Tab-separated table of N, CA, C and O in Angstrom:
chain	number	residue	atom	x	y	z
A	1	MET	N	-37.921	22.136	5.726
A	1	MET	CA	-36.674	22.190	5.022
A	1	MET	C	-36.302	23.609	4.773
A	1	MET	O	-36.946	24.345	4.016
A	2	SER	N	-35.243	24.106	5.384
A	2	SER	CA	-34.758	25.418	5.138
A	2	SER	C	-33.677	25.319	4.063
A	2	SER	O	-33.114	24.312	3.866
A	3	GLN	N	-33.405	26.492	3.451
A	3	GLN	CA	-32.410	26.496	2.434
A	3	GLN	C	-31.026	26.729	3.020
A	3	GLN	O	-30.852	27.475	3.982
A	4	ALA	N	-30.056	26.055	2.388
A	4	ALA	CA	-28.624	26.273	2.758
A	4	ALA	C	-28.216	27.610	2.116
A	4	ALA	O	-28.893	28.146	1.265
A	5	PRO	N	-27.069	28.145	2.529
A	5	PRO	CA	-26.590	29.331	1.869
A	5	PRO	C	-26.435	29.266	0.345
A	5	PRO	O	-26.106	28.201	-0.118
A	6	MET	N	-26.756	30.341	-0.317
A	6	MET	CA	-26.670	30.294	-1.762
A	6	MET	C	-25.244	30.492	-2.225
A	6	MET	O	-24.430	31.139	-1.552
A	7	PHE	N	-24.933	29.908	-3.381
A	7	PHE	CA	-23.590	29.969	-3.910
A	7	PHE	C	-23.670	31.082	-5.047
A	7	PHE	O	-24.652	31.205	-5.717
A	8	THR	N	-22.564	31.737	-5.253
A	8	THR	CA	-22.487	32.696	-6.312
A	8	THR	C	-21.663	32.076	-7.467
A	8	THR	O	-20.932	31.110	-7.287
A	9	ASP	N	-21.881	32.635	-8.719
A	9	ASP	CA	-21.120	32.205	-9.894
A	9	ASP	C	-21.392	30.710	-10.148
A	9	ASP	O	-20.501	29.931	-10.380
A	10	VAL	N	-22.696	30.336	-10.160
A	10	VAL	CA	-23.067	28.940	-10.438
A	10	VAL	C	-23.259	28.849	-12.004
A	10	VAL	O	-24.082	29.523	-12.528
A	11	THR	N	-22.522	27.969	-12.641
A	11	THR	CA	-22.638	27.722	-14.064
A	11	THR	C	-23.623	26.602	-14.417
A	11	THR	O	-24.007	25.860	-13.484
A	12	SER	N	-23.986	26.481	-15.684
A	12	SER	CA	-24.890	25.397	-16.053
A	12	SER	C	-24.138	24.046	-15.881
A	12	SER	O	-24.791	23.038	-15.639
A	13	ASP	N	-22.862	24.049	-16.049
A	13	ASP	CA	-22.083	22.837	-15.794
A	13	ASP	C	-22.143	22.431	-14.340
A	13	ASP	O	-22.334	21.270	-14.052
A	14	ASP	N	-22.100	23.372	-13.436
A	14	ASP	CA	-22.154	23.126	-12.030
A	14	ASP	C	-23.536	22.459	-11.727
A	14	ASP	O	-23.649	21.484	-10.967
A	15	LYS	N	-24.577	23.077	-12.270
A	15	LYS	CA	-25.933	22.556	-12.065
A	15	LYS	C	-26.113	21.152	-12.580
A	15	LYS	O	-26.720	20.313	-11.915
A	16	MET	N	-25.527	20.820	-13.740
A	16	MET	CA	-25.662	19.520	-14.310
A	16	MET	C	-24.909	18.471	-13.505
A	16	MET	O	-25.469	17.431	-13.172
A	17	TRP	N	-23.760	18.805	-13.000
A	17	TRP	CA	-23.008	17.846	-12.156
A	17	TRP	C	-23.704	17.631	-10.792
A	17	TRP	O	-23.728	16.472	-10.328
A	18	ALA	N	-24.332	18.701	-10.269
A	18	ALA	CA	-25.071	18.547	-8.982
A	18	ALA	C	-26.277	17.657	-9.267
A	18	ALA	O	-26.555	16.773	-8.442
A	19	LEU	N	-27.025	17.861	-10.339
A	19	LEU	CA	-28.190	16.986	-10.635
A	19	LEU	C	-27.761	15.543	-10.754
A	19	LEU	O	-28.330	14.663	-10.191
A	20	LEU	N	-26.680	15.279	-11.554
A	20	LEU	CA	-26.226	13.926	-11.781
A	20	LEU	C	-25.800	13.178	-10.477
A	20	LEU	O	-26.010	11.984	-10.347
A	21	ALA	N	-25.340	13.944	-9.536
A	21	ALA	CA	-24.882	13.301	-8.258
A	21	ALA	C	-26.060	12.780	-7.459
A	21	ALA	O	-25.813	11.819	-6.685
A	22	TYR	N	-27.204	13.304	-7.676
A	22	TYR	CA	-28.429	12.776	-6.993
A	22	TYR	C	-29.193	11.649	-7.682
A	22	TYR	O	-30.179	11.219	-7.138
A	23	LEU	N	-28.787	11.248	-8.817
A	23	LEU	CA	-29.494	10.172	-9.538
A	23	LEU	C	-29.489	8.884	-8.735
A	23	LEU	O	-28.453	8.475	-8.228
A	24	PRO	N	-30.649	8.253	-8.670
A	24	PRO	CA	-30.705	6.961	-7.971
A	24	PRO	C	-29.802	5.889	-8.591
A	24	PRO	O	-29.680	5.861	-9.827
A	25	PHE	N	-29.203	5.128	-7.785
A	25	PHE	CA	-28.352	3.953	-8.142
A	25	PHE	C	-26.984	4.328	-8.769
A	25	PHE	O	-26.055	3.553	-8.583
A	26	VAL	N	-26.852	5.374	-9.503
A	26	VAL	CA	-25.576	5.744	-10.187
A	26	VAL	C	-25.030	7.049	-9.663
A	26	VAL	O	-23.879	7.382	-9.969
A	27	GLY	N	-25.815	7.808	-8.968
A	27	GLY	CA	-25.437	9.135	-8.537
A	27	GLY	C	-24.216	9.127	-7.612
A	27	GLY	O	-23.303	10.022	-7.717
A	28	TRP	N	-24.135	8.158	-6.802
A	28	TRP	CA	-22.937	8.042	-5.859
A	28	TRP	C	-21.643	7.884	-6.641
A	28	TRP	O	-20.643	8.409	-6.229
A	29	ILE	N	-21.677	7.139	-7.779
A	29	ILE	CA	-20.526	7.056	-8.587
A	29	ILE	C	-20.094	8.359	-9.215
A	29	ILE	O	-18.943	8.791	-9.178
A	30	ILE	N	-21.138	9.119	-9.731
A	30	ILE	CA	-20.832	10.409	-10.318
A	30	ILE	C	-20.363	11.410	-9.224
A	30	ILE	O	-19.422	12.209	-9.480
A	31	ALA	N	-20.880	11.308	-8.086
A	31	ALA	CA	-20.443	12.207	-6.966
A	31	ALA	C	-18.941	11.884	-6.609
A	31	ALA	O	-18.205	12.807	-6.458
A	32	ILE	N	-18.574	10.612	-6.570
A	32	ILE	CA	-17.228	10.304	-6.304
A	32	ILE	C	-16.311	10.842	-7.434
A	32	ILE	O	-15.208	11.378	-7.188
A	33	VAL	N	-16.730	10.584	-8.689
A	33	VAL	CA	-15.913	11.117	-9.810
A	33	VAL	C	-15.753	12.617	-9.737
A	33	VAL	O	-14.692	13.156	-9.926
A	34	ALA	N	-16.826	13.320	-9.366
A	34	ALA	CA	-16.761	14.771	-9.316
A	34	ALA	C	-15.744	15.205	-8.177
A	34	ALA	O	-15.052	16.163	-8.340
A	35	LEU	N	-15.755	14.461	-7.114
A	35	LEU	CA	-14.891	14.801	-5.964
A	35	LEU	C	-13.376	14.430	-6.279
A	35	LEU	O	-12.464	14.936	-5.689
A	36	LEU	N	-13.170	13.584	-7.263
A	36	LEU	CA	-11.839	13.155	-7.680
A	36	LEU	C	-11.271	14.037	-8.772
A	36	LEU	O	-10.008	14.137	-8.952
A	37	MET	N	-12.136	14.698	-9.471
A	37	MET	CA	-11.699	15.601	-10.561
A	37	MET	C	-11.312	17.005	-9.997
A	37	MET	O	-12.163	17.621	-9.327
A	38	GLU	N	-10.123	17.399	-10.192
A	38	GLU	CA	-9.633	18.656	-9.506
A	38	GLU	C	-10.450	19.924	-9.954
A	38	GLU	O	-10.804	20.712	-9.097
A	39	ASP	N	-10.861	20.012	-11.239
A	39	ASP	CA	-11.589	21.151	-11.683
A	39	ASP	C	-12.954	21.184	-11.108
A	39	ASP	O	-13.595	22.216	-10.904
A	40	LYS	N	-13.570	20.035	-10.882
A	40	LYS	CA	-14.962	19.957	-10.372
A	40	LYS	C	-14.947	20.142	-8.811
A	40	LYS	O	-15.858	20.829	-8.329
A	41	LYS	N	-14.059	19.576	-8.124
A	41	LYS	CA	-14.109	19.737	-6.659
A	41	LYS	C	-13.699	21.133	-6.241
A	41	LYS	O	-13.941	21.528	-5.088
A	42	ALA	N	-13.048	21.859	-7.123
A	42	ALA	CA	-12.722	23.237	-6.796
A	42	ALA	C	-13.971	24.168	-6.929
A	42	ALA	O	-13.875	25.307	-6.421
A	43	ARG	N	-15.008	23.703	-7.433
A	43	ARG	CA	-16.286	24.452	-7.618
A	43	ARG	C	-17.094	24.190	-6.344
A	43	ARG	O	-17.568	23.073	-6.129
A	44	PRO	N	-17.343	25.204	-5.515
A	44	PRO	CA	-18.074	24.988	-4.245
A	44	PRO	C	-19.480	24.379	-4.408
A	44	PRO	O	-19.850	23.502	-3.626
A	45	PHE	N	-20.193	24.794	-5.445
A	45	PHE	CA	-21.546	24.261	-5.714
A	45	PHE	C	-21.497	22.751	-5.961
A	45	PHE	O	-22.260	21.989	-5.446
A	46	ILE	N	-20.539	22.339	-6.847
A	46	ILE	CA	-20.472	20.885	-7.158
A	46	ILE	C	-20.034	20.132	-5.980
A	46	ILE	O	-20.501	19.014	-5.678
A	47	LYS	N	-18.980	20.601	-5.237
A	47	LYS	CA	-18.462	19.904	-4.092
A	47	LYS	C	-19.487	19.742	-3.030
A	47	LYS	O	-19.674	18.617	-2.497
A	48	PHE	N	-20.247	20.828	-2.745
A	48	PHE	CA	-21.360	20.685	-1.751
A	48	PHE	C	-22.330	19.652	-2.140
A	48	PHE	O	-22.695	18.737	-1.304
A	49	HIS	N	-22.834	19.687	-3.287
A	49	HIS	CA	-23.893	18.744	-3.725
A	49	HIS	C	-23.346	17.271	-3.896
A	49	HIS	O	-24.069	16.379	-3.642
A	50	SER	N	-22.122	17.125	-4.310
A	50	SER	CA	-21.555	15.823	-4.466
A	50	SER	C	-21.425	15.185	-3.027
A	50	SER	O	-21.750	14.014	-2.912
A	51	VAL	N	-20.874	15.939	-2.110
A	51	VAL	CA	-20.783	15.353	-0.732
A	51	VAL	C	-22.155	15.042	-0.122
A	51	VAL	O	-22.317	14.003	0.474
A	52	GLN	N	-23.048	15.961	-0.289
A	52	GLN	CA	-24.385	15.771	0.287
A	52	GLN	C	-25.075	14.610	-0.399
A	52	GLN	O	-25.708	13.778	0.241
A	53	ALA	N	-24.951	14.494	-1.773
A	53	ALA	CA	-25.603	13.302	-2.450
A	53	ALA	C	-24.961	12.050	-2.015
A	53	ALA	O	-25.690	10.995	-1.850
A	54	LEU	N	-23.611	11.979	-1.851
A	54	LEU	CA	-22.986	10.789	-1.462
A	54	LEU	C	-23.402	10.400	0.003
A	54	LEU	O	-23.765	9.187	0.232
A	55	ALA	N	-23.526	11.356	0.914
A	55	ALA	CA	-24.021	11.010	2.250
A	55	ALA	C	-25.435	10.502	2.217
A	55	ALA	O	-25.790	9.557	2.899
A	56	LEU	N	-26.321	11.185	1.439
A	56	LEU	CA	-27.697	10.696	1.325
A	56	LEU	C	-27.802	9.308	0.714
A	56	LEU	O	-28.667	8.500	1.135
A	57	ALA	N	-26.970	9.036	-0.272
A	57	ALA	CA	-26.977	7.673	-0.955
A	57	ALA	C	-26.586	6.637	0.087
A	57	ALA	O	-27.191	5.507	0.167
A	58	ILE	N	-25.586	6.902	0.885
A	58	ILE	CA	-25.168	5.944	1.935
A	58	ILE	C	-26.228	5.772	2.995
A	58	ILE	O	-26.531	4.587	3.318
A	59	ILE	N	-26.869	6.838	3.436
A	59	ILE	CA	-27.933	6.763	4.381
A	59	ILE	C	-29.091	5.974	3.839
A	59	ILE	O	-29.673	5.069	4.462
A	60	ASN	N	-29.480	6.306	2.639
A	60	ASN	CA	-30.618	5.629	1.966
A	60	ASN	C	-30.285	4.114	1.841
A	60	ASN	O	-31.162	3.238	2.082
A	61	GLY	N	-29.126	3.775	1.357
A	61	GLY	CA	-28.741	2.402	1.204
A	61	GLY	C	-28.787	1.624	2.504
A	61	GLY	O	-29.260	0.458	2.563
A	62	VAL	N	-28.243	2.243	3.551
A	62	VAL	CA	-28.122	1.518	4.817
A	62	VAL	C	-29.550	1.369	5.414
A	62	VAL	O	-29.936	0.222	5.869
A	63	VAL	N	-30.401	2.398	5.369
A	63	VAL	CA	-31.700	2.308	5.977
A	63	VAL	C	-32.543	1.309	5.144
A	63	VAL	O	-33.255	0.446	5.700
A	64	ALA	N	-32.516	1.403	3.857
A	64	ALA	CA	-33.297	0.457	2.997
A	64	ALA	C	-32.792	-0.977	3.187
A	64	ALA	O	-33.590	-1.942	3.275
A	65	GLY	N	-31.476	-1.117	3.341
A	65	GLY	CA	-30.924	-2.485	3.555
A	65	GLY	C	-31.308	-3.102	4.877
A	65	GLY	O	-31.669	-4.266	4.914
A	66	VAL	N	-31.295	-2.232	5.949
A	66	VAL	CA	-31.645	-2.769	7.245
A	66	VAL	C	-33.182	-3.147	7.274
A	66	VAL	O	-33.532	-4.128	7.868
A	67	LEU	N	-33.981	-2.286	6.579
A	67	LEU	CA	-35.400	-2.557	6.592
A	67	LEU	C	-35.818	-3.453	5.473
A	67	LEU	O	-37.064	-3.684	5.321
A	68	ALA	N	-34.910	-4.066	4.727
A	68	ALA	CA	-35.245	-4.875	3.592
A	68	ALA	C	-35.913	-6.162	3.986
A	68	ALA	O	-36.618	-6.787	3.181
A	69	ALA	N	-35.786	-6.599	5.268
A	69	ALA	CA	-36.399	-7.800	5.717
A	69	ALA	C	-37.911	-7.691	5.651
A	69	ALA	O	-38.639	-8.684	5.611
A	70	VAL	N	-38.393	-6.510	5.680
A	70	VAL	CA	-39.914	-6.272	5.589
A	70	VAL	C	-40.166	-5.410	4.400
A	70	VAL	O	-39.269	-4.807	3.839
A	71	VAL	N	-41.348	-5.346	3.941
A	71	VAL	CA	-41.780	-4.580	2.804
A	71	VAL	C	-41.393	-3.124	2.903
A	71	VAL	O	-41.115	-2.405	1.930
A	72	ILE	N	-41.339	-2.618	4.139
A	72	ILE	CA	-41.165	-1.173	4.358
A	72	ILE	C	-39.760	-0.804	3.857
A	72	ILE	O	-39.548	0.418	3.496
A	73	GLY	N	-38.840	-1.693	3.748
A	73	GLY	CA	-37.459	-1.400	3.275
A	73	GLY	C	-37.555	-0.964	1.784
A	73	GLY	O	-36.867	-0.079	1.384
A	74	VAL	N	-38.366	-1.595	1.015
A	74	VAL	CA	-38.519	-1.264	-0.396
A	74	VAL	C	-39.169	0.133	-0.522
A	74	VAL	O	-38.665	0.981	-1.324
A	75	CYS	N	-40.159	0.378	0.275
A	75	CYS	CA	-40.816	1.666	0.248
A	75	CYS	C	-39.897	2.814	0.721
A	75	CYS	O	-39.837	3.880	0.145
A	76	THR	N	-39.045	2.532	1.679
A	76	THR	CA	-38.050	3.479	2.178
A	76	THR	C	-37.065	3.761	1.133
A	76	THR	O	-36.715	4.918	0.931
A	77	GLY	N	-36.578	2.721	0.426
A	77	GLY	CA	-35.621	2.998	-0.630
A	77	GLY	C	-36.180	3.820	-1.791
A	77	GLY	O	-35.530	4.750	-2.300
A	78	ILE	N	-37.455	3.518	-2.119
A	78	ILE	CA	-38.071	4.337	-3.170
A	78	ILE	C	-38.294	5.754	-2.791
A	78	ILE	O	-38.042	6.705	-3.506
A	79	ALA	N	-38.752	5.915	-1.513
A	79	ALA	CA	-38.975	7.261	-0.988
A	79	ALA	C	-37.685	8.066	-0.951
A	79	ALA	O	-37.626	9.228	-1.282
A	80	GLY	N	-36.580	7.417	-0.538
A	80	GLY	CA	-35.310	8.024	-0.518
A	80	GLY	C	-34.842	8.444	-1.948
A	80	GLY	O	-34.250	9.528	-2.132
A	81	ALA	N	-35.060	7.558	-2.894
A	81	ALA	CA	-34.689	7.861	-4.248
A	81	ALA	C	-35.464	9.069	-4.812
A	81	ALA	O	-34.908	9.905	-5.481
A	82	VAL	N	-36.769	9.070	-4.563
A	82	VAL	CA	-37.613	10.252	-5.001
A	82	VAL	C	-37.136	11.507	-4.290
A	82	VAL	O	-37.049	12.602	-4.989
A	83	TYR	N	-36.826	11.470	-3.038
A	83	TYR	CA	-36.305	12.675	-2.325
A	83	TYR	C	-34.999	13.176	-2.968
A	83	TYR	O	-34.817	14.359	-3.173
A	84	MET	N	-34.152	12.230	-3.320
A	84	MET	CA	-32.872	12.665	-3.912
A	84	MET	C	-33.096	13.248	-5.315
A	84	MET	O	-32.420	14.198	-5.716
A	85	LEU	N	-34.046	12.698	-6.057
A	85	LEU	CA	-34.380	13.295	-7.341
A	85	LEU	C	-34.913	14.722	-7.216
A	85	LEU	O	-34.615	15.640	-7.995
A	86	TYR	N	-35.671	14.911	-6.160
A	86	TYR	CA	-36.259	16.285	-5.903
A	86	TYR	C	-35.091	17.193	-5.604
A	86	TYR	O	-35.079	18.370	-6.085
A	87	ILE	N	-34.126	16.813	-4.712
A	87	ILE	CA	-33.047	17.648	-4.414
A	87	ILE	C	-32.183	17.895	-5.678
A	87	ILE	O	-31.664	18.993	-5.903
A	88	GLY	N	-32.043	16.904	-6.508
A	88	GLY	CA	-31.291	17.026	-7.705
A	88	GLY	C	-32.003	18.049	-8.607
A	88	GLY	O	-31.278	18.900	-9.294
A	89	TYR	N	-33.289	18.003	-8.737
A	89	TYR	CA	-34.037	18.957	-9.531
A	89	TYR	C	-33.784	20.451	-9.013
A	89	TYR	O	-33.590	21.352	-9.768
A	90	LYS	N	-33.838	20.528	-7.687
A	90	LYS	CA	-33.617	21.858	-7.112
A	90	LYS	C	-32.159	22.325	-7.340
A	90	LYS	O	-31.946	23.493	-7.582
A	91	ALA	N	-31.215	21.372	-7.266
A	91	ALA	CA	-29.851	21.702	-7.565
A	91	ALA	C	-29.683	22.235	-9.064
A	91	ALA	O	-28.918	23.137	-9.313
A	92	TYR	N	-30.451	21.570	-9.895
A	92	TYR	CA	-30.353	22.008	-11.311
A	92	TYR	C	-30.947	23.372	-11.556
A	92	TYR	O	-30.659	24.042	-12.433
A	93	GLN	N	-31.809	23.767	-10.623
A	93	GLN	CA	-32.408	25.107	-10.675
A	93	GLN	C	-31.469	26.149	-10.035
A	93	GLN	O	-31.726	27.281	-10.013
A	94	GLY	N	-30.333	25.687	-9.491
A	94	GLY	CA	-29.367	26.566	-8.818
A	94	GLY	C	-29.600	26.700	-7.403
A	94	GLY	O	-28.944	27.547	-6.787
A	95	GLU	N	-30.453	25.975	-6.762
A	95	GLU	CA	-30.751	26.063	-5.390
A	95	GLU	C	-29.986	25.036	-4.573
A	95	GLU	O	-29.556	24.053	-5.094
A	96	THR	N	-29.955	25.277	-3.271
A	96	THR	CA	-29.350	24.286	-2.352
A	96	THR	C	-30.421	23.998	-1.272
A	96	THR	O	-31.004	24.937	-0.701
A	97	ILE	N	-30.631	22.754	-0.990
A	97	ILE	CA	-31.622	22.342	-0.008
A	97	ILE	C	-30.820	21.848	1.208
A	97	ILE	O	-29.902	21.095	1.136
A	98	LYS	N	-31.191	22.372	2.364
A	98	LYS	CA	-30.599	21.898	3.665
A	98	LYS	C	-31.357	20.714	4.154
A	98	LYS	O	-32.490	20.785	4.425
A	99	VAL	N	-30.618	19.547	4.062
A	99	VAL	CA	-31.246	18.303	4.588
A	99	VAL	C	-30.977	18.244	6.051
A	99	VAL	O	-29.790	18.369	6.479
A	100	PRO	N	-32.011	18.080	6.846
A	100	PRO	CA	-31.825	18.020	8.349
A	100	PRO	C	-30.711	16.998	8.743
A	100	PRO	O	-30.641	15.915	8.167
A	101	PHE	N	-29.868	17.401	9.590
A	101	PHE	CA	-28.779	16.643	10.150
A	101	PHE	C	-27.661	16.436	9.151
A	101	PHE	O	-26.512	16.582	9.449
A	102	VAL	N	-27.932	16.078	7.916
A	102	VAL	CA	-26.939	15.710	6.911
A	102	VAL	C	-26.094	16.933	6.509
A	102	VAL	O	-24.840	16.920	6.563
A	103	THR	N	-26.804	17.989	6.166
A	103	THR	CA	-26.085	19.208	5.757
A	103	THR	C	-25.218	19.756	6.826
A	103	THR	O	-24.034	20.066	6.573
A	104	ASP	N	-25.764	19.857	8.063
A	104	ASP	CA	-24.943	20.334	9.177
A	104	ASP	C	-23.733	19.416	9.432
A	104	ASP	O	-22.661	19.863	9.707
A	105	PHE	N	-23.958	18.026	9.335
A	105	PHE	CA	-22.964	17.088	9.566
A	105	PHE	C	-21.760	17.237	8.594
A	105	PHE	O	-20.588	17.356	9.000
A	106	ILE	N	-22.129	17.367	7.314
A	106	ILE	CA	-21.012	17.500	6.347
A	106	ILE	C	-20.305	18.804	6.418
A	106	ILE	O	-19.087	18.879	6.094
A	107	ARG	N	-21.033	19.862	6.796
A	107	ARG	CA	-20.332	21.163	7.030
A	107	ARG	C	-19.471	21.109	8.255
A	107	ARG	O	-18.323	21.652	8.227
A	108	ASN	N	-19.905	20.492	9.288
A	108	ASN	CA	-19.109	20.433	10.597
A	108	ASN	C	-17.865	19.558	10.392
A	108	ASN	O	-16.822	19.796	11.045
A	109	GLN	N	-17.915	18.561	9.483
A	109	GLN	CA	-16.786	17.758	9.215
A	109	GLN	C	-15.751	18.504	8.273
A	109	GLN	O	-14.658	17.976	8.081
A	110	GLY	N	-16.192	19.583	7.681
A	110	GLY	CA	-15.326	20.337	6.773
A	110	GLY	C	-15.362	19.724	5.346
A	110	GLY	O	-14.453	19.985	4.553
A	111	TRP	N	-16.311	18.843	5.024
A	111	TRP	CA	-16.355	18.235	3.743
A	111	TRP	C	-16.943	19.122	2.696
A	111	TRP	O	-16.748	18.913	1.500
A	112	ALA	N	-17.793	20.025	3.055
A	112	ALA	CA	-18.418	20.926	2.055
A	112	ALA	C	-18.471	22.393	2.621
A	112	ALA	O	-18.474	22.611	3.774
């Protein structure tokens, strides 16, 4: 895991919104709310983490759902949730984690 570019002028509010976007089960809702709020989506740190958290939540949900027929689906879902909590913790510390494929994809799409 390499780090994504650092953001400047990151406030404690930015860090809190980034952390909340990665929460299991509800983070995707918070990420969407942050992306709909004009003052939040104007902050690059919040926008980056909200888009990345939303993409990870979708990927985790699809992978866990497809594998749910077997016990490994539950384990995959839990592992994905723990990974998102880790990234949320790092975001609260003011860091950005480059998630393989996901970070590059959202940047190439112009989403973050």
